Amino acid sequence: MNADQNADELDRTLRDVLHAWTPLGPGAPAHIAERIIRRRRRRNVMRVTGAALGLAGITLGAVIATGAGADNGAQPPAARVSKQSKLLWQTALPSKTWDACTLGAATGDVYCRGMEYDSIGVNARSGKVEWQRKAKDAHGSSTPSGSMPGARDGVLYTYADHAPGAPRAGTDLVALDIHSRRVLWKHELADDSRGRTSAVLFDGGILANAPTFKSVVALDGTTGRTLWTYKWKKADCDRAVIGGVPYLTCSPDSEKVPQQSTVVRLDPATGTPRTVATVKGPTMYIGTDDDAVLLGAMAGGQKFFSDPGPATLTRVDTRSGSVTKHRLDGLPTGVVADGLILATDRSGSAIAYSADSGKRLWSRDLGLTLRKVRNPTMRELPSAAAVDLTSRMAYFLDPSGHLVGLDLDSGAVRWRGQVPLPKSPMQAGIAPELMAYGHGLIGQVGGELFRITPQLPQGG
C-alpha cells in the first residue's frame, strides 16, 4: 500500500460513499460504514458487501483526482534526461502483499508489515531479510496499514490484530525492540484504520488513538506507560506533529453539530489543550509545512471530499494562529515537502501546488505505465512522491517497475529508470511505495523490494 495518503484517501472515500448509501431506518446496522472500513482487506474486499462496495467502486477512480490534469502551459527549461542508474539490490520478500514500509533513521534499515507479517527487518545495505515476525492470523479481516508509525531509539512501532481470528480483530499499536525482536508493549486502538495519523511520534512519546473513540493517549515510547489522555466531542480528529509538539486537526462529525473545524495544540508534557485557530466548515487534514497546518475544504457545493470541484486550501500558522485561505481548482492532497504539495491525478500527471498560496506551479505527465481495469474509472496508481531535497528531485514509481524523476522546481523530467519485476495482476487502488534513502531510492511493489541510485545528468 502506498505510504501516507493513498490508503487514507481510499478509506475516506469508501467511508463517505458508505455513509451516503447506508439506510437510516431504525433497523439499519449500527455504524455499518465504519465496520466495513475496518474489515476492508485487499484480498477479500468484494466479500464484505457487494452492493455497498460496488457503489463505492464508482468513485475510486476519482480518489487521486486533485485538479485538472492538463499542463499549465509553462514549458520546463531544457534539460537532459538520464537513463543511467545503479540497482544495488533487489529482494523477493517472504509474502506477495505488503501494506506499508518505513525507514529506520538510526539503523538505516527497512521495516515492512503486511497481512502475513506484523513486521520484518531488511538490511538496507545488502537487501537481506534479517528477521521477521509472522502475523498470528494471516487470514484475518482487519484493515491494511496505510503507513507505519516509524522507529526511534531502537524501537519499531507497528500494528497487529488485537484479537487474531475474531470477526472483528481490532488493532494493537505494538512497540518492538529492534535488537532483541521482543515486544515491549501493546496498546489497543479504538479506530483501527492504521493510517498515517493513527499514531505519531512526538518529543517525549507517541500519540495514538485511545481504546475508546474521540480520545487520544500519549504513551511512553519504551514502556508504553500512559503519560496523559485527551478527549473531545462532536468532531473527528487527526493527529499531527510540528516541531516535536502534538496537534489535533478536528472537523465536525455530522451536520447536526456546529460546522467549524479547529486546530488544537496539546502540551507535550501534560496534554493541556490550546485552540490555535477555528475555521468555518468541515475540513480535511492535508499535512504540515514548517510551522503551519494545511487543511482542505470543499468550495463548490460537493457532498464528499472525493467529489471533483473547486476547493479551499487553508493554512494555519501554529505560532501566531493566523489563518489564510486560497481558492483552488481541486483539493490538493499529496506529499508536502519544502513548501510544495506534490499530488498525482488519475490521468497520470504530477502536480505541484504552493503550500503557501495554493498556486498551481506546474503539472507534468509522468509517462508511467498505469494499466486500466475493467471499470473505466479505475486504474493502477503511481507511488506518492519520494523527495530528495539535496538534488531537488521528486521521484515516482509505477506497479510495473518504471521510475521517473522530476525537477522539484520546474517539473522537468531529469531521469527515467526501470527495475525488472515479475508480472503481476492489475490492482486498482493499490499503489507501490517509494522512499528516499540518501541520494537513492528504496521501492516496494508487491513482494519485491529494491534499492536503486539514479544517476542524474550533470548541469541539469
mmCIF file of N, CA and C in Angstrom, residues 382-448:
data_model
loop_
_atom_site.group_PDB
_atom_site.id
_atom_site.type_symbol
_atom_site.label_atom_id
_atom_site.label_comp_id
_atom_site.label_asym_id
_atom_site.label_seq_id
_atom_site.Cartn_x
_atom_site.Cartn_y
_atom_site.Cartn_z
ATOM 1 N N PRO A 382 0.280 5.362 -9.331
ATOM 2 C CA PRO A 382 1.710 5.522 -9.060
ATOM 3 C C PRO A 382 1.938 5.689 -7.567
ATOM 4 N N SER A 383 3.175 5.594 -7.153
ATOM 5 C CA SER A 383 3.502 5.850 -5.759
ATOM 6 C C SER A 383 3.326 7.324 -5.447
ATOM 7 N N ALA A 384 3.273 7.648 -4.174
ATOM 8 C CA ALA A 384 3.399 9.042 -3.771
ATOM 9 C C ALA A 384 4.829 9.486 -4.047
ATOM 10 N N ALA A 385 5.043 10.795 -4.078
ATOM 11 C CA ALA A 385 6.369 11.332 -4.391
ATOM 12 C C ALA A 385 7.363 10.999 -3.286
ATOM 13 N N ALA A 386 8.559 10.587 -3.689
ATOM 14 C CA ALA A 386 9.695 10.466 -2.781
ATOM 15 C C ALA A 386 10.630 11.624 -3.105
ATOM 16 N N VAL A 387 10.906 12.465 -2.132
ATOM 17 C CA VAL A 387 11.589 13.732 -2.392
ATOM 18 C C VAL A 387 13.010 13.708 -1.857
ATOM 19 N N ASP A 388 13.946 14.096 -2.708
ATOM 20 C CA ASP A 388 15.346 14.282 -2.337
ATOM 21 C C ASP A 388 15.638 15.778 -2.428
ATOM 22 N N LEU A 389 15.723 16.446 -1.275
ATOM 23 C CA LEU A 389 15.896 17.896 -1.282
ATOM 24 C C LEU A 389 17.312 18.308 -1.677
ATOM 25 N N THR A 390 18.282 17.424 -1.488
ATOM 26 C CA THR A 390 19.657 17.765 -1.871
ATOM 27 C C THR A 390 19.779 17.943 -3.373
ATOM 28 N N SER A 391 19.208 17.022 -4.132
ATOM 29 C CA SER A 391 19.257 17.119 -5.593
ATOM 30 C C SER A 391 18.032 17.816 -6.163
ATOM 31 N N ARG A 392 17.093 18.229 -5.302
ATOM 32 C CA ARG A 392 15.874 18.920 -5.717
ATOM 33 C C ARG A 392 15.085 18.070 -6.713
ATOM 34 N N MET A 393 14.802 16.826 -6.320
ATOM 35 C CA MET A 393 14.118 15.883 -7.187
ATOM 36 C C MET A 393 12.912 15.276 -6.481
ATOM 37 N N ALA A 394 11.879 14.977 -7.276
ATOM 38 C CA ALA A 394 10.715 14.216 -6.816
ATOM 39 C C ALA A 394 10.611 12.978 -7.686
ATOM 40 N N TYR A 395 10.584 11.807 -7.074
ATOM 41 C CA TYR A 395 10.581 10.542 -7.808
ATOM 42 C C TYR A 395 9.241 9.834 -7.648
ATOM 43 N N PHE A 396 8.846 9.102 -8.692
ATOM 44 C CA PHE A 396 7.612 8.329 -8.682
ATOM 45 C C PHE A 396 7.888 6.941 -9.264
ATOM 46 N N LEU A 397 7.081 5.958 -8.836
ATOM 47 C CA LEU A 397 7.226 4.559 -9.240
ATOM 48 C C LEU A 397 5.869 4.020 -9.635
ATOM 49 N N ASP A 398 5.815 3.233 -10.726
ATOM 50 C CA ASP A 398 4.553 2.591 -11.097
ATOM 51 C C ASP A 398 4.608 1.100 -10.774
ATOM 52 N N PRO A 399 3.463 0.396 -10.806
ATOM 53 C CA PRO A 399 3.431 -1.011 -10.410
ATOM 54 C C PRO A 399 4.239 -1.947 -11.302
ATOM 55 N N SER A 400 4.645 -1.498 -12.495
ATOM 56 C CA SER A 400 5.434 -2.360 -13.372
ATOM 57 C C SER A 400 6.928 -2.139 -13.209
ATOM 58 N N GLY A 401 7.343 -1.264 -12.288
ATOM 59 C CA GLY A 401 8.765 -1.073 -12.022
ATOM 60 C C GLY A 401 9.401 0.103 -12.735
ATOM 61 N N HIS A 402 8.626 0.891 -13.475
ATOM 62 C CA HIS A 402 9.173 2.081 -14.128
ATOM 63 C C HIS A 402 9.230 3.239 -13.130
ATOM 64 N N LEU A 403 10.312 4.024 -13.217
ATOM 65 C CA LEU A 403 10.502 5.166 -12.331
ATOM 66 C C LEU A 403 10.762 6.419 -13.149
ATOM 67 N N VAL A 404 10.417 7.567 -12.552
ATOM 68 C CA VAL A 404 10.687 8.840 -13.192
ATOM 69 C C VAL A 404 11.094 9.833 -12.114
ATOM 70 N N GLY A 405 12.032 10.721 -12.454
ATOM 71 C CA GLY A 405 12.468 11.764 -11.541
ATOM 72 C C GLY A 405 12.205 13.126 -12.143
ATOM 73 N N LEU A 406 11.469 13.976 -11.417
ATOM 74 C CA LEU A 406 11.130 15.314 -11.879
ATOM 75 C C LEU A 406 11.897 16.364 -11.085
ATOM 76 N N ASP A 407 12.306 17.408 -11.775
ATOM 77 C CA ASP A 407 12.914 18.550 -11.103
ATOM 78 C C ASP A 407 11.875 19.170 -10.173
ATOM 79 N N LEU A 408 12.231 19.335 -8.915
ATOM 80 C CA LEU A 408 11.273 19.793 -7.924
ATOM 81 C C LEU A 408 10.767 21.203 -8.208
ATOM 82 N N ASP A 409 11.598 22.013 -8.838
ATOM 83 C CA ASP A 409 11.248 23.418 -9.039
ATOM 84 C C ASP A 409 10.519 23.683 -10.352
ATOM 85 N N SER A 410 10.788 22.883 -11.379
ATOM 86 C CA SER A 410 10.182 23.140 -12.682
ATOM 87 C C SER A 410 9.264 22.031 -13.174
ATOM 88 N N GLY A 411 9.413 20.835 -12.609
ATOM 89 C CA GLY A 411 8.650 19.700 -13.102
ATOM 90 C C GLY A 411 9.275 19.012 -14.293
ATOM 91 N N ALA A 412 10.423 19.495 -14.748
ATOM 92 C CA ALA A 412 11.087 18.888 -15.899
ATOM 93 C C ALA A 412 11.541 17.466 -15.571
ATOM 94 N N VAL A 413 11.400 16.553 -16.544
ATOM 95 C CA VAL A 413 11.868 15.181 -16.379
ATOM 96 C C VAL A 413 13.393 15.166 -16.494
ATOM 97 N N ARG A 414 14.050 14.679 -15.449
ATOM 98 C CA ARG A 414 15.518 14.635 -15.464
ATOM 99 C C ARG A 414 16.067 13.215 -15.446
ATOM 100 N N TRP A 415 15.222 12.244 -15.124
ATOM 101 C CA TRP A 415 15.728 10.867 -15.050
ATOM 102 C C TRP A 415 14.579 9.889 -15.230
ATOM 103 N N ARG A 416 14.888 8.787 -15.906
ATOM 104 C CA ARG A 416 13.973 7.652 -16.005
ATOM 105 C C ARG A 416 14.742 6.367 -15.739
ATOM 106 N N GLY A 417 14.084 5.436 -15.089
ATOM 107 C CA GLY A 417 14.714 4.161 -14.787
ATOM 108 C C GLY A 417 13.693 3.054 -14.758
ATOM 109 N N GLN A 418 14.187 1.827 -14.644
ATOM 110 C CA GLN A 418 13.298 0.674 -14.586
ATOM 111 C C GLN A 418 13.954 -0.440 -13.794
ATOM 112 N N VAL A 419 13.136 -1.093 -12.987
ATOM 113 C CA VAL A 419 13.563 -2.272 -12.238
ATOM 114 C C VAL A 419 12.754 -3.450 -12.752
ATOM 115 N N PRO A 420 13.407 -4.528 -13.206
ATOM 116 C CA PRO A 420 12.661 -5.688 -13.720
ATOM 117 C C PRO A 420 11.887 -6.374 -12.605
ATOM 118 N N LEU A 421 10.582 -6.503 -12.798
ATOM 119 C CA LEU A 421 9.722 -7.114 -11.783
ATOM 120 C C LEU A 421 8.935 -8.269 -12.387
ATOM 121 N N PRO A 422 8.602 -9.261 -11.586
ATOM 122 C CA PRO A 422 7.735 -10.340 -12.082
ATOM 123 C C PRO A 422 6.375 -9.786 -12.474
ATOM 124 N N LYS A 423 5.768 -10.387 -13.500
ATOM 125 C CA LYS A 423 4.440 -9.944 -13.912
ATOM 126 C C LYS A 423 3.436 -10.213 -12.793
ATOM 127 N N SER A 424 2.524 -9.266 -12.618
ATOM 128 C CA SER A 424 1.528 -9.399 -11.567
ATOM 129 C C SER A 424 0.178 -8.927 -12.092
ATOM 130 N N PRO A 425 -0.913 -9.395 -11.508
ATOM 131 C CA PRO A 425 -2.238 -8.942 -11.952
ATOM 132 C C PRO A 425 -2.442 -7.471 -11.635
ATOM 133 N N MET A 426 -3.297 -6.822 -12.397
ATOM 134 C CA MET A 426 -3.607 -5.416 -12.164
ATOM 135 C C MET A 426 -4.371 -5.253 -10.858
ATOM 136 N N GLN A 427 -4.040 -4.202 -10.111
ATOM 137 C CA GLN A 427 -4.707 -3.920 -8.850
ATOM 138 C C GLN A 427 -5.053 -2.441 -8.796
ATOM 139 N N ALA A 428 -6.312 -2.121 -9.027
ATOM 140 C CA ALA A 428 -6.736 -0.725 -8.944
ATOM 141 C C ALA A 428 -6.774 -0.292 -7.492
ATOM 142 N N GLY A 429 -6.315 0.924 -7.230
ATOM 143 C CA GLY A 429 -6.352 1.463 -5.880
ATOM 144 C C GLY A 429 -5.206 1.025 -5.001
ATOM 145 N N ILE A 430 -4.316 0.160 -5.492
ATOM 146 C CA ILE A 430 -3.162 -0.297 -4.717
ATOM 147 C C ILE A 430 -1.916 0.305 -5.333
ATOM 148 N N ALA A 431 -1.235 1.173 -4.628
ATOM 149 C CA ALA A 431 -0.066 1.867 -5.166
ATOM 150 C C ALA A 431 1.219 1.279 -4.610
ATOM 151 N N PRO A 432 2.285 1.297 -5.396
ATOM 152 C CA PRO A 432 3.592 0.905 -4.865
ATOM 153 C C PRO A 432 4.103 1.960 -3.899
ATOM 154 N N GLU A 433 5.191 1.657 -3.241
ATOM 155 C CA GLU A 433 5.755 2.577 -2.249
ATOM 156 C C GLU A 433 7.190 2.915 -2.631
ATOM 157 N N LEU A 434 7.549 4.188 -2.476
ATOM 158 C CA LEU A 434 8.884 4.656 -2.817
ATOM 159 C C LEU A 434 9.369 5.574 -1.716
ATOM 160 N N MET A 435 10.616 5.343 -1.271
ATOM 161 C CA MET A 435 11.184 6.115 -0.170
ATOM 162 C C MET A 435 12.557 6.625 -0.559
ATOM 163 N N ALA A 436 12.846 7.884 -0.221
ATOM 164 C CA ALA A 436 14.174 8.442 -0.455
ATOM 165 C C ALA A 436 15.129 7.893 0.591
ATOM 166 N N TYR A 437 16.285 7.410 0.127
ATOM 167 C CA TYR A 437 17.293 6.837 1.021
ATOM 168 C C TYR A 437 18.633 7.431 0.619
ATOM 169 N N GLY A 438 19.110 8.415 1.374
ATOM 170 C CA GLY A 438 20.327 9.110 0.965
ATOM 171 C C GLY A 438 20.096 9.791 -0.369
ATOM 172 N N HIS A 439 20.969 9.520 -1.327
ATOM 173 C CA HIS A 439 20.777 10.041 -2.678
ATOM 174 C C HIS A 439 20.130 8.996 -3.587
ATOM 175 N N GLY A 440 19.635 7.917 -2.991
ATOM 176 C CA GLY A 440 18.994 6.865 -3.763
ATOM 177 C C GLY A 440 17.564 6.648 -3.331
ATOM 178 N N LEU A 441 17.010 5.518 -3.776
ATOM 179 C CA LEU A 441 15.613 5.204 -3.541
ATOM 180 C C LEU A 441 15.468 3.759 -3.107
ATOM 181 N N ILE A 442 14.511 3.509 -2.239
ATOM 182 C CA ILE A 442 14.095 2.152 -1.898
ATOM 183 C C ILE A 442 12.626 2.035 -2.271
ATOM 184 N N GLY A 443 12.308 1.041 -3.097
ATOM 185 C CA GLY A 443 10.951 0.878 -3.589
ATOM 186 C C GLY A 443 10.374 -0.483 -3.235
ATOM 187 N N GLN A 444 9.044 -0.530 -3.125
ATOM 188 C CA GLN A 444 8.351 -1.780 -2.830
ATOM 189 C C GLN A 444 7.156 -1.902 -3.765
ATOM 190 N N VAL A 445 7.122 -2.990 -4.515
ATOM 191 C CA VAL A 445 5.992 -3.308 -5.380
ATOM 192 C C VAL A 445 5.607 -4.756 -5.100
ATOM 193 N N GLY A 446 4.423 -4.967 -4.527
ATOM 194 C CA GLY A 446 4.022 -6.329 -4.209
ATOM 195 C C GLY A 446 5.038 -6.986 -3.287
ATOM 196 N N GLY A 447 5.550 -8.139 -3.709
ATOM 197 C CA GLY A 447 6.521 -8.853 -2.904
ATOM 198 C C GLY A 447 7.960 -8.541 -3.238
ATOM 199 N N GLU A 448 8.221 -7.474 -4.000
ATOM 200 C CA GLU A 448 9.584 -7.107 -4.393
ATOM 201 C C GLU A 448 10.010 -5.816 -3.697
#
